[in-house]
mmCIF file of C-alpha atoms (C1' of nucleotides) in Angstrom:
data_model
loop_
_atom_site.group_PDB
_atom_site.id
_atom_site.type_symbol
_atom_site.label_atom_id
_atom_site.label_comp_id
_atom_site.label_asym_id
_atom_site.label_seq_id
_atom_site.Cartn_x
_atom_site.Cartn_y
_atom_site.Cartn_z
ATOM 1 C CA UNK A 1 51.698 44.119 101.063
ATOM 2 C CA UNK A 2 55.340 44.738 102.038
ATOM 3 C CA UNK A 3 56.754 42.812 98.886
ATOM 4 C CA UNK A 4 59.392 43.923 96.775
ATOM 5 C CA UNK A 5 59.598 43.107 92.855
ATOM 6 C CA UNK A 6 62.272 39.793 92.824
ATOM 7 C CA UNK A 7 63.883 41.845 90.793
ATOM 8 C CA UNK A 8 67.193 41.946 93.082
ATOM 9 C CA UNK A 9 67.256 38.322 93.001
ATOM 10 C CA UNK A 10 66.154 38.170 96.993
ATOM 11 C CA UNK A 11 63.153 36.995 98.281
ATOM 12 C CA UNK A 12 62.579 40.424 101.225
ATOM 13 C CA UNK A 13 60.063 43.062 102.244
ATOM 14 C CA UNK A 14 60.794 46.241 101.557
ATOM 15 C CA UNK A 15 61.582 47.283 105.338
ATOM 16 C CA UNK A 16 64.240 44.582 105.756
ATOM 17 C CA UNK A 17 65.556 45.907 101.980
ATOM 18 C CA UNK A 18 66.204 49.521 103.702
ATOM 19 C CA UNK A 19 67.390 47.654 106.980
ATOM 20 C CA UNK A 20 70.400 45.746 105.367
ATOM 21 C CA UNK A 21 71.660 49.112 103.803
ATOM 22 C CA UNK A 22 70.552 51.108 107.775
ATOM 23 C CA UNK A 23 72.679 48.395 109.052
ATOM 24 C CA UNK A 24 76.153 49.358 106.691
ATOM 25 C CA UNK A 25 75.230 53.444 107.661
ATOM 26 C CA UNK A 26 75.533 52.028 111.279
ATOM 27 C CA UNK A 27 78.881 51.116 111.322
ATOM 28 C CA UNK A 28 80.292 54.184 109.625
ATOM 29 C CA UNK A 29 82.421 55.448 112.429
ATOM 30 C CA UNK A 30 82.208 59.419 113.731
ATOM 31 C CA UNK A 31 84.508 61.879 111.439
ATOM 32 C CA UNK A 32 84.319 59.817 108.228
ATOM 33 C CA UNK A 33 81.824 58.821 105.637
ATOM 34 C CA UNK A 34 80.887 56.421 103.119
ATOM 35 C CA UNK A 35 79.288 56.757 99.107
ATOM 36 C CA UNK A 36 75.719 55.570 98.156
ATOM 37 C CA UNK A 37 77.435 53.664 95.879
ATOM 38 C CA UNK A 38 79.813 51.713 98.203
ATOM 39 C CA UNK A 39 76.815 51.354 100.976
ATOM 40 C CA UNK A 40 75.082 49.710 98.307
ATOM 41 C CA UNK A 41 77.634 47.409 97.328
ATOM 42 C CA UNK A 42 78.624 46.239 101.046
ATOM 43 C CA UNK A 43 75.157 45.957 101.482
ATOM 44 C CA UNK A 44 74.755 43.576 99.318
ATOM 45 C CA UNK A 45 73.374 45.149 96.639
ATOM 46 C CA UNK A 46 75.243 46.826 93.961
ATOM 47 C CA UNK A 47 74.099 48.886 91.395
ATOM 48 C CA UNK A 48 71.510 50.110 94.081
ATOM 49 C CA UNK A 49 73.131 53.423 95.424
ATOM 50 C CA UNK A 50 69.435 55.512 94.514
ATOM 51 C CA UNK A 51 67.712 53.035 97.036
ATOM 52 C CA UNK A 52 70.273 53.676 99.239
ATOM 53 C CA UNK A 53 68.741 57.179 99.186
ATOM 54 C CA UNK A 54 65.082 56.199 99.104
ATOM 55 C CA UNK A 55 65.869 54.262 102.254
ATOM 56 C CA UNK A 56 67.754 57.317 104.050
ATOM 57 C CA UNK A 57 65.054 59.487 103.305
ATOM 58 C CA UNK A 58 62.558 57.250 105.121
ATOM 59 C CA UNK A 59 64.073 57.273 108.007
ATOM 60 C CA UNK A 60 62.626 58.901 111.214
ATOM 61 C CA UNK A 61 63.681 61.457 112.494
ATOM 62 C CA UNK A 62 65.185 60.157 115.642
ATOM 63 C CA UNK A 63 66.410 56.912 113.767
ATOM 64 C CA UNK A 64 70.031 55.890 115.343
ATOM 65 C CA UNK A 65 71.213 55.666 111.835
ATOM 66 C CA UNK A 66 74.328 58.302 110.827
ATOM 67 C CA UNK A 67 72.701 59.064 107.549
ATOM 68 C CA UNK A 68 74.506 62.563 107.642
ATOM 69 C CA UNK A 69 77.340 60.271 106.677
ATOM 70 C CA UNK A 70 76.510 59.323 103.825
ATOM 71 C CA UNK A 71 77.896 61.079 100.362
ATOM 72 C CA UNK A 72 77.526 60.804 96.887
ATOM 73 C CA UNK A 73 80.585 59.507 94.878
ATOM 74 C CA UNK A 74 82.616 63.231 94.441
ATOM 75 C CA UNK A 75 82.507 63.320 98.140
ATOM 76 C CA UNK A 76 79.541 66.192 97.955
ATOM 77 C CA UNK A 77 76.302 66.293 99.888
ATOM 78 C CA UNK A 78 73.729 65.376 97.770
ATOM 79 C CA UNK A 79 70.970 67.917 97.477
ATOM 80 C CA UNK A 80 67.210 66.741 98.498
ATOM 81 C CA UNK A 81 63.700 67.867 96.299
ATOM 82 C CA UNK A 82 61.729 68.384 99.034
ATOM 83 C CA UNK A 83 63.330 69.066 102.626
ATOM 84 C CA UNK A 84 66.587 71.172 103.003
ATOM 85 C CA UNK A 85 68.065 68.571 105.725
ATOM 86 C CA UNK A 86 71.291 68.795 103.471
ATOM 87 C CA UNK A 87 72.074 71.660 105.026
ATOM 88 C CA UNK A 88 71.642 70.075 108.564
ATOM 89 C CA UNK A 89 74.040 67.213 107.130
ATOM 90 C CA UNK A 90 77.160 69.286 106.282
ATOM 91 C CA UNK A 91 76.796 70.796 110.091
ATOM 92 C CA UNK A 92 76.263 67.194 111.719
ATOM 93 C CA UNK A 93 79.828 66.322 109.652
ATOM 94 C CA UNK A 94 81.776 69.509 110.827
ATOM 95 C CA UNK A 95 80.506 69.203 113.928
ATOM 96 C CA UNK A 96 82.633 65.308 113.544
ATOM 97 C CA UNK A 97 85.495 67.382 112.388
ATOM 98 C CA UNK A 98 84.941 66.644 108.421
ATOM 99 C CA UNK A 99 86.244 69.172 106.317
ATOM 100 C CA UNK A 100 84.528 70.609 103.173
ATOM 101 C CA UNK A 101 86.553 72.282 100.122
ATOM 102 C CA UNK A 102 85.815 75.576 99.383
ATOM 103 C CA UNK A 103 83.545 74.158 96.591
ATOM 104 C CA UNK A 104 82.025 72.193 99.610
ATOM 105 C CA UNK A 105 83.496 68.929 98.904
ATOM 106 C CA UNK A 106 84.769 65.754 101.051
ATOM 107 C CA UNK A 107 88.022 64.736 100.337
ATOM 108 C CA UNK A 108 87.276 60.675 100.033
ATOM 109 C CA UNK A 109 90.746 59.619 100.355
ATOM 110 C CA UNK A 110 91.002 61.183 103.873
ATOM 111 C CA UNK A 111 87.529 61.147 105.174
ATOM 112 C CA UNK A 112 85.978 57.800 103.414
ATOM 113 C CA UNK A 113 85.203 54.767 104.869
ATOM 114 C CA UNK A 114 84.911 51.258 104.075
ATOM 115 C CA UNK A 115 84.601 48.118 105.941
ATOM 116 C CA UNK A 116 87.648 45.813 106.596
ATOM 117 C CA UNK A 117 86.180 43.208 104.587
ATOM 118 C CA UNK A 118 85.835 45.366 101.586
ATOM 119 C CA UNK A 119 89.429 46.334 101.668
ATOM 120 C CA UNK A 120 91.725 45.303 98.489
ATOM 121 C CA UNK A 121 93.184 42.392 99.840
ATOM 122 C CA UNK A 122 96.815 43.313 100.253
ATOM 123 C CA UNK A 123 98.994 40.824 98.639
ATOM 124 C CA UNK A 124 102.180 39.816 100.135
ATOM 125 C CA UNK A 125 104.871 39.055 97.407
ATOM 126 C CA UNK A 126 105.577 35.631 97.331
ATOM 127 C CA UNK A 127 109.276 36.148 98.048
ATOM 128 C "C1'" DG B 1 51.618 47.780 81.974
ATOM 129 C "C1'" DC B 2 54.027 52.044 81.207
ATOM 130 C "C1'" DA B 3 56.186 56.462 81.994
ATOM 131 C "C1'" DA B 4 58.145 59.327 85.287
ATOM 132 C "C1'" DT B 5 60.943 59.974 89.361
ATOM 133 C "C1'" DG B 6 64.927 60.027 92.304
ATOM 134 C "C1'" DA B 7 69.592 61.906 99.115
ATOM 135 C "C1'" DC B 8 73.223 57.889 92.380
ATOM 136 C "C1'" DG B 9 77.346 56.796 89.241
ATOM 137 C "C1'" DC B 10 80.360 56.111 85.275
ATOM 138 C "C1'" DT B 11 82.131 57.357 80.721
ATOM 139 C "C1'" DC B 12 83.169 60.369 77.227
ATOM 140 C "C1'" DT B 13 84.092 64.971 75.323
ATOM 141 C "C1'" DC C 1 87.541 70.115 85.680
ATOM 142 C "C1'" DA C 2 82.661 70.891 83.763
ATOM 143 C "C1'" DG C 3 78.738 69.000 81.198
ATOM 144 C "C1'" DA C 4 76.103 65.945 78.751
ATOM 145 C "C1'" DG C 5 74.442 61.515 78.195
ATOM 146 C "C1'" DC C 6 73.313 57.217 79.541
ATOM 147 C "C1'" DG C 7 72.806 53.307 82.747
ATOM 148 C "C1'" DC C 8 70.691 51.779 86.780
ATOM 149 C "C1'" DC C 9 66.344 49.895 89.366
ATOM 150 C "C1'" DA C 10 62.561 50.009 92.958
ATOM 151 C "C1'" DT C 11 58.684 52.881 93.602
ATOM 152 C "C1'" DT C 12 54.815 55.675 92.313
ATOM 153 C "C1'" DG C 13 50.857 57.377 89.716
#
DNA sequence: GCAATGACGCTCT
DNA sequence: CAGAGCGCCATTG
């Protein structure tokens, strides 16, 4: 079967699970990119930035999702256990005109991303 | 059912 | 800033 524990409070099947968090990667424009973490949350589900991983590293190969622009939270490329397409990732991203630190790390501030809709909603004083 | 396993993250020192 | 420690939670064996 293609159930998921209830857990997360969402009746779903595991493919539509990794499709609302392919669907947040998708808008993720060229030259910037976005945390586990915060995918997670505008997905829908916070607190689930690992299975924002699980769900990248399902992914075919010649899936139209960005997943090279995707980050962990310190704005570094997350190191796999089993395939080296890290490496791959940090070319994709230069290739979009990111730049890396010397210690090979994103600046967030400059390069990150978030939807409108997650924005701080910017208060105009009253007077 | 239970322990281990992550392309993670936050806090504290 | 670097580490350690702990929290997190679906999946896997």
């Amino acid at each position: 079967m293609d159930l998921v524990s209830p857990s997360a409070a969402r009746p779903r099947t595991v493919r539509s699970f990794h499709e609302s968090f392919y669907a947040v990667v998708r808008r993720i424009p060229r030259g910037r990119v976005a945390t586990y973490g915060d995918v997670a949350i505008i997905a829908g589900y916070p607190r689930h930035a690992r299975h924002v991983g699980v769900a990248l590293r399902n992914l075919r190969e010649n899936a139209a999702v960005p997943w090279h622009r995707v980050v962990n939270a310190r704005g570094e490329i997350s190191l796999r256990s089993r395939s080296d397409s890290h490496e791959l990732q940090r070319i994709l991203l230069e290739a979009e005109g990111v730049e890396f630190s010397l210690e090979g790390r994103i600046d967030l501030r400059r390069y990150g991303w978030r939807p409108p809709e997650y924005r701080r909603p910017t208060m105009r004083p009253p007077w």
